[in-house]
Short mmCIF file of C-alpha atoms in Angstrom, two decimals:
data_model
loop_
_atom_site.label_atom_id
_atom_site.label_comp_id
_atom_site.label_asym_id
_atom_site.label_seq_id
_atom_site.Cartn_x
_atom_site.Cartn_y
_atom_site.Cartn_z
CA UNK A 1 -4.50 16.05 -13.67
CA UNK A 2 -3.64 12.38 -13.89
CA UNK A 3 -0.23 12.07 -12.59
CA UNK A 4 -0.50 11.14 -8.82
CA UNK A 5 2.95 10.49 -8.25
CA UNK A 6 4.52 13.52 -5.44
CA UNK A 7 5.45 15.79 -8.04
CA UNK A 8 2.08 16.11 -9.61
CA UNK A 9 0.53 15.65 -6.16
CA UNK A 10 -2.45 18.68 -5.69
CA UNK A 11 -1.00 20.50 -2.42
CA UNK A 12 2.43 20.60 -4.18
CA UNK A 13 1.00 22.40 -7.28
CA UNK A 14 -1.00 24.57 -5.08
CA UNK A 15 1.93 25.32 -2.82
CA UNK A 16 4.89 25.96 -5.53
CA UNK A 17 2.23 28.52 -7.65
CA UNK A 18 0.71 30.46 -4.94
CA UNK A 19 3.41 32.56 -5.00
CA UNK A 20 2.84 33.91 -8.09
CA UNK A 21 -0.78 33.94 -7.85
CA UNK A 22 -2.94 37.29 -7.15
CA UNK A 23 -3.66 38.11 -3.69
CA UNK A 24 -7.10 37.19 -3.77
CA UNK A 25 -6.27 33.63 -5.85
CA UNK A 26 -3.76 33.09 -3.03
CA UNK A 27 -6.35 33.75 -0.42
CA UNK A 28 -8.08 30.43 -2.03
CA UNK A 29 -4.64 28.60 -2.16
CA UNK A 30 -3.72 29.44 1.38
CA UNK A 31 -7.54 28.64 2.92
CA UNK A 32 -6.72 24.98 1.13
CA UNK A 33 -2.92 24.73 2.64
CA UNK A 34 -3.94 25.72 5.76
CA UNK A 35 -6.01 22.59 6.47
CA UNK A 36 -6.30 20.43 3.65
CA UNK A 37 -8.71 18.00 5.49
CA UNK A 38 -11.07 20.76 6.03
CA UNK A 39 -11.25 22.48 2.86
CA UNK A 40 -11.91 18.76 0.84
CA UNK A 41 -15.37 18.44 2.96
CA UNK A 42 -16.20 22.57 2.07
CA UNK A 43 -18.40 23.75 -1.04
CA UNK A 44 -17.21 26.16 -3.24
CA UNK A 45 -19.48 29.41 -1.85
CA UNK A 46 -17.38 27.67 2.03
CA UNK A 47 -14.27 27.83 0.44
CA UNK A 48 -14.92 31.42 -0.78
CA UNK A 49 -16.19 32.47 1.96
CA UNK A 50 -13.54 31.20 4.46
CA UNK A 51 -10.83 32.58 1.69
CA UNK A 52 -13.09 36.13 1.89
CA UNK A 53 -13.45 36.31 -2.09
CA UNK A 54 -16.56 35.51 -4.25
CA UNK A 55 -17.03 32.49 -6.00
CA UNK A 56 -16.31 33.25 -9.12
CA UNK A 57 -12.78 34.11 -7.86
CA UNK A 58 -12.94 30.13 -6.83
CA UNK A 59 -13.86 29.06 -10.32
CA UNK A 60 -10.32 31.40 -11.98
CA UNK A 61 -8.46 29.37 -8.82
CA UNK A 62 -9.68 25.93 -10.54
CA UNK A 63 -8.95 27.79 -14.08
CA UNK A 64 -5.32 28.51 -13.02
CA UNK A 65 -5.07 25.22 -12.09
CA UNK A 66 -5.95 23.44 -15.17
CA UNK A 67 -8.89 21.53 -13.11
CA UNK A 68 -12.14 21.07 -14.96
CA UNK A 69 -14.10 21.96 -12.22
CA UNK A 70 -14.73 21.85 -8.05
CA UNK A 71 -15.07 18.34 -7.93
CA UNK A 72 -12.09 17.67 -9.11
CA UNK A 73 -10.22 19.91 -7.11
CA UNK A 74 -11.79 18.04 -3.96
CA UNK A 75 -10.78 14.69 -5.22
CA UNK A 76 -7.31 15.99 -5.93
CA UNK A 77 -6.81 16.80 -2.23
CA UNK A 78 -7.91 13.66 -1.06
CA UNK A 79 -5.07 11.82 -3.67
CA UNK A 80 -2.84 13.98 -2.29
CA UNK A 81 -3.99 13.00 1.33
CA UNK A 82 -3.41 9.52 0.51
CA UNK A 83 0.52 10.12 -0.78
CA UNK A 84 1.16 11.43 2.94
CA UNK A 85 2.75 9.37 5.14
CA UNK A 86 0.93 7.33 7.95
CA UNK A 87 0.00 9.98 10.99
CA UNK A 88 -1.20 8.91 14.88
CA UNK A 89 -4.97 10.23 14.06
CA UNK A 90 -7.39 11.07 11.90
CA UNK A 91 -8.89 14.26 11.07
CA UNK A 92 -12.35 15.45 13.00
CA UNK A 93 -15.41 14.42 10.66
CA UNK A 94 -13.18 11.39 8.74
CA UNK A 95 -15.20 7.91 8.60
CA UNK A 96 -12.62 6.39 6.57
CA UNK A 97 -9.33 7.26 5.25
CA UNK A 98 -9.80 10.31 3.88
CA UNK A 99 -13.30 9.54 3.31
CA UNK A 100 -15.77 12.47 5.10
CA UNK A 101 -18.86 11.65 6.93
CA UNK A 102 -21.09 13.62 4.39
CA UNK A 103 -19.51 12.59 1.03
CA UNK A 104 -21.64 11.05 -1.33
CA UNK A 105 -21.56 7.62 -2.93
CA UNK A 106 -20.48 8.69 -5.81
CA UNK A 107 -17.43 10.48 -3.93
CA UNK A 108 -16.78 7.51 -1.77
CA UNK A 109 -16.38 5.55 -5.05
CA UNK A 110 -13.95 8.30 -6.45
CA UNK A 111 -11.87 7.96 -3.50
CA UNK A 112 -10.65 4.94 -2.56
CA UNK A 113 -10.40 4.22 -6.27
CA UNK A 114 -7.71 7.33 -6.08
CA UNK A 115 -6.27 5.65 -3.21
CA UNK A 116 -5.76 2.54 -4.55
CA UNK A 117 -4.33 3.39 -7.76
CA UNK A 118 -1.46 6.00 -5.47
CA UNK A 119 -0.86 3.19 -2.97
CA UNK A 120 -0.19 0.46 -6.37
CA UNK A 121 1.68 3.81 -8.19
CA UNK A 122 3.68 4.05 -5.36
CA UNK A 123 4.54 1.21 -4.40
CA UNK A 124 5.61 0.44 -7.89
CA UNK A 125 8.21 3.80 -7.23
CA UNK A 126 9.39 2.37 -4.16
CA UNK A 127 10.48 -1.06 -5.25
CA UNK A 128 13.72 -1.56 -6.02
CA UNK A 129 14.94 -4.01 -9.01
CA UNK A 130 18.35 -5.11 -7.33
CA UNK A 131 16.56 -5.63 -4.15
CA UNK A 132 14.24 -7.76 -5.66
CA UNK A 133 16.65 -9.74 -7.44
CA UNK A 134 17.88 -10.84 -4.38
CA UNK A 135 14.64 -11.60 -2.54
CA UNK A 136 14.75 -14.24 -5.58
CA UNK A 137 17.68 -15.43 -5.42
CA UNK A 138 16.88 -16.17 -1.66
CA UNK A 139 13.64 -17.43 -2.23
CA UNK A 140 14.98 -20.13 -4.85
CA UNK A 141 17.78 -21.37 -2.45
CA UNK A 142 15.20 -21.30 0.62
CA UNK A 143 14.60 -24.50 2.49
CA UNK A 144 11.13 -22.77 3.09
CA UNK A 145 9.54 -19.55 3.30
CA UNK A 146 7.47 -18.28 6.17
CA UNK A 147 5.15 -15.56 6.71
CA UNK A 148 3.92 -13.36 10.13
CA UNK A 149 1.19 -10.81 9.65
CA UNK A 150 -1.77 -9.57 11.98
CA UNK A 151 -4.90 -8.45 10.90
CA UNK A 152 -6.00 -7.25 7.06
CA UNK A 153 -2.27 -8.11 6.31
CA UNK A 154 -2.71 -11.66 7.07
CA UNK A 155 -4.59 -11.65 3.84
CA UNK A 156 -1.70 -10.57 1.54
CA UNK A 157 0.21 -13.75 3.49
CA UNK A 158 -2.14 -15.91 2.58
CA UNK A 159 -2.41 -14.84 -0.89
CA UNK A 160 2.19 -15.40 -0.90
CA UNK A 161 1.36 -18.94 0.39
CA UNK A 162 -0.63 -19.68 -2.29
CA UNK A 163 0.77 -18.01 -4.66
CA UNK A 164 4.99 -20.04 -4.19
CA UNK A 165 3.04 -23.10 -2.48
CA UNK A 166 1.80 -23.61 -6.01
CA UNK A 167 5.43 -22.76 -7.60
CA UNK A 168 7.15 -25.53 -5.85
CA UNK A 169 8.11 -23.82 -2.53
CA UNK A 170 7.67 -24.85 1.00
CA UNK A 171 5.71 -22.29 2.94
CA UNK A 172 3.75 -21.87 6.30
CA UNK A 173 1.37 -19.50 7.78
CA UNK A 174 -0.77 -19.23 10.85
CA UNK A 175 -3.67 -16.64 11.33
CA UNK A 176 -2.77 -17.26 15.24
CA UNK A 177 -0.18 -14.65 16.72
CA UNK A 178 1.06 -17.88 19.20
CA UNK A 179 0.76 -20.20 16.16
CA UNK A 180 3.43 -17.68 14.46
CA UNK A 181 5.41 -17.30 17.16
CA UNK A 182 5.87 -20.54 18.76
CA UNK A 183 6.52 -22.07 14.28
CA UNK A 184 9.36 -19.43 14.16
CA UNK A 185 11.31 -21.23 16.90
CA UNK A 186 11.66 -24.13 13.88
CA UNK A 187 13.15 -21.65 11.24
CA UNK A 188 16.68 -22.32 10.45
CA UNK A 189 19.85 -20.17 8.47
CA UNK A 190 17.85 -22.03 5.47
CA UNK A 191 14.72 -19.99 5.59
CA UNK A 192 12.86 -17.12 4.99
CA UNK A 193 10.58 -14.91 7.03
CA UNK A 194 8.64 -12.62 5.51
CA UNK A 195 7.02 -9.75 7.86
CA UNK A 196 4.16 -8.04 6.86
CA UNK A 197 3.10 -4.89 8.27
CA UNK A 198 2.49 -1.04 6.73
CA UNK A 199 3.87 0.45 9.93
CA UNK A 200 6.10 -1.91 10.74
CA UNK A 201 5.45 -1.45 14.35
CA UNK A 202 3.09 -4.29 14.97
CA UNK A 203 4.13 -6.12 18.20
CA UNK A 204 3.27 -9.52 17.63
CA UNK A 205 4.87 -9.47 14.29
CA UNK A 206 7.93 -8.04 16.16
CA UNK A 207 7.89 -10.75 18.30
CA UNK A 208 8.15 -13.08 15.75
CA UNK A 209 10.73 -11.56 13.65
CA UNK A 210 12.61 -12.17 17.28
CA UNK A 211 12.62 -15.54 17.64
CA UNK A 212 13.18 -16.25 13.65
CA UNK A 213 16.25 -13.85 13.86
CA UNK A 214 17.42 -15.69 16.82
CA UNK A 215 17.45 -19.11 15.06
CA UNK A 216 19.14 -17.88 12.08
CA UNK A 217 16.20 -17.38 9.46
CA UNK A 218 16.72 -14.66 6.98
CA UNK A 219 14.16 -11.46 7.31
CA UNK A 220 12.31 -9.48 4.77
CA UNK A 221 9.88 -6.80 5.79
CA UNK A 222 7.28 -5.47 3.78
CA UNK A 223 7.04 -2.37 5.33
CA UNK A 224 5.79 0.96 4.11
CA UNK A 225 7.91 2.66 7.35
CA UNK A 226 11.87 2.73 6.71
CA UNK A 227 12.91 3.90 10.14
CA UNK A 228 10.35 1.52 11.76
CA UNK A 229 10.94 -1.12 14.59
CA UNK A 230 10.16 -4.13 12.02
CA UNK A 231 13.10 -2.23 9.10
CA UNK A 232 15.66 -2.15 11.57
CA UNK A 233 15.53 -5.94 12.36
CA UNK A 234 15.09 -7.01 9.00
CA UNK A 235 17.91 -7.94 7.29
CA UNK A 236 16.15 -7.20 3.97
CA UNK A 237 13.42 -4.50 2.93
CA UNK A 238 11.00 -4.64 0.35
CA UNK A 239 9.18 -0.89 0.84
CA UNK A 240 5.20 -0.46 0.21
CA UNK A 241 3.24 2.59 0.01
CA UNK A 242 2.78 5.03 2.92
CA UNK A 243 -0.90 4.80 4.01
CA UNK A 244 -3.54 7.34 4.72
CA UNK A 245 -3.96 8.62 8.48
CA UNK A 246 -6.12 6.34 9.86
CA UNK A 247 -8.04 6.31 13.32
CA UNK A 248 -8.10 3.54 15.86
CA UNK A 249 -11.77 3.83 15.83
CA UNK A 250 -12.20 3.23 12.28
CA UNK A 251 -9.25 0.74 11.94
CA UNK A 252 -6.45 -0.10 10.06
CA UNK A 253 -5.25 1.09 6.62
CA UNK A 254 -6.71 -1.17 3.78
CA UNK A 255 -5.64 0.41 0.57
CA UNK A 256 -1.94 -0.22 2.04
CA UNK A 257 -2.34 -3.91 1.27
CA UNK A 258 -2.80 -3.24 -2.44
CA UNK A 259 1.01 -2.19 -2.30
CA UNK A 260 2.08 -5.54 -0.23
CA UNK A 261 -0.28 -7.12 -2.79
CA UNK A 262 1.94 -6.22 -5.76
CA UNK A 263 5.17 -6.49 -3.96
CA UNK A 264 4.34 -10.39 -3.72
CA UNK A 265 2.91 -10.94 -6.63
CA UNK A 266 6.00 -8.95 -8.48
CA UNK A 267 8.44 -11.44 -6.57
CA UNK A 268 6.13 -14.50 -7.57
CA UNK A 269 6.30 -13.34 -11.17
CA UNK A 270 10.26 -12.40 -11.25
CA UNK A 271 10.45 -15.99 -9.34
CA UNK A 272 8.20 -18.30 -11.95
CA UNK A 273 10.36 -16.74 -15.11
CA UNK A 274 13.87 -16.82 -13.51
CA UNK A 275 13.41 -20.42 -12.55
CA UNK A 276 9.88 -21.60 -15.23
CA UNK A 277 11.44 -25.03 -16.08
CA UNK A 278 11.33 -25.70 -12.44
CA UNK A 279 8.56 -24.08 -11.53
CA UNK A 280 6.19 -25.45 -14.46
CA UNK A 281 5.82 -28.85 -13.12
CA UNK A 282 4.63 -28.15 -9.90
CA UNK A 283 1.98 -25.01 -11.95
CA UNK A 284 0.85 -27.84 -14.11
CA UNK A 285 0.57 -30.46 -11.63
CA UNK A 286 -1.35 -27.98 -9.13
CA UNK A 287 -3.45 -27.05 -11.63
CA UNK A 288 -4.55 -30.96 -12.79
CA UNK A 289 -5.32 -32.19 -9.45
CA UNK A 290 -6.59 -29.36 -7.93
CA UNK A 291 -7.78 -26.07 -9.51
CA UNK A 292 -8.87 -27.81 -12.77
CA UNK A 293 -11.72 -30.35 -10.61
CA UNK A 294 -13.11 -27.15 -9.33
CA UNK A 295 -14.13 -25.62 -12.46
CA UNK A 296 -17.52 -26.44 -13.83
CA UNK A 297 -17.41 -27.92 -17.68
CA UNK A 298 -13.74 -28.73 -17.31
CA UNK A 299 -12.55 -32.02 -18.88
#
């Protein structure tokens, strides 16, 4: 089981053959269905138990299912967690999405590797190629581009700014919400905004995206959320992947930014080979004056 895209995802498998399972294989399938949260934190003799069959009858439910064995079964129900869209809370006994307060290190590890690889895989599904092609397009006639994100997104905003500061293009960010605001008031019909934020609900962002739209700057959201606040004000939308369920407690989704990680650097990349002879210079010449002096035994 490899595949984590929706159609290999673990709950649909479960769901389409239980069906056609045996009564007492079913009893496993529907004990898992019921409460998928709860059955990834339960051992095998739990899960039998709850399902009111013996274990072995567990073991022919991982059999039918091609699984090499229970762990992998649990770790397939937390991928499939993560491919869920975003929900208002987490689950009783979560530390971390999907992550369970008595999970090992080993199973920590497992997990938000899964996660990361879905939210990339996903993201990857989501983006479309015309789309993108004219983010570019955009982004090479743009007087400047400009950036709004709060919290772990500011990070992937950061990592944009570097990333077309370096290709030749004019771009601005502030880690302070007034900062953002108060800049967006100097965006013209010329520029770019680009929003960052997973649920696309984030109310200084929105504010923002208010006062850019009001002087005329173009805006693309980066959004996991199509029918969020931030989508419907954007005039473009570059979609992410859908996050975990995460608590307020516990904070905000972090594998999310490995999809508005590859959304930028997939524009930077379509952006340096549509337009390399312009872009080159400024590469080379950033990389002369002032990545080159930092490395140690460079000439």
């Amino acid at each position: 089981m490899t595949d984590g895209s929706a159609e290999a995802n673990l709950l649909h498998q479960i769901s389409r053959r239980a069906g056609s399972m045996s009564p007492a294989l079913r009893g496993v399938a529907d004990v898992i269905l019921a409460d998928p949260e709860a059955a990834q934190s339960l051992s095998i003799t739990e899960l039998a138990s709850r399902a009111g069959v013996a274990d072995s009858t567990v073991s022919r439910f991982l059999r039918d299912l091609n699984l090499d064995g229970y762990n992998q079964l649990r770790l397939g129900i937390a991928q499939a967690i993560y491919s869920r869209p975003v929900s208002a809370a987490a689950p009783s006994g979560w530390v971390y999405e999907g992550i369970l307060k008595d999970d090992d290190q080993s199973t920590v590890v497992e997990k938000v590797l899964h996660g990361s690889i879905e939210a990339l895989s996903r993201t990857a599904e989501r983006i479309d190629p015309e789309t993108l092609g004219e983010v570019v397009e955009r982004i090479h006639r743009a007087s400047s581009l400009y950036f709004t994100a709060m919290g772990s997104s500011a990070t992937v905003a950061e990592s944009a700014v570097l990333r077309f500061t370096r290709a030749g293009k004019s771009c601005m960010f502030f880690r302070d919400q007034s900062a953002q605001s108060i800049a967006a008031a100097t965006l013209g019909s010329d520029d770019i905004i680009f929003a960052i934020s997973d649920s696309g609900d984030s109310t200084p962002v929105l504010a923002t995206v208010e006062i850019a739209r009001f002087h005329g700057a173009h805006v693309v959201a980066l959004t996991s959320t199509l029918d969020s606040q931030l989508a419907e004000r954007a005039d473009t939308v570059l979609l992410t992947s859908g996050a975990v369920a995460s608590s307020d407690v516990y904070g905000e989704s972090v594998t999310a930014k490995w999809g508005q990680l590859l959304v930028i650097d997939v524009l930077y990349a379509n952006y340096a080979t549509r337009y390399f002879d312009e872009a080159e210079g400024y590469l080379l010449e950033s990389y002369q004056s002032s990545i080159r002096p930092t490395r140690s035994g460079a000439q």
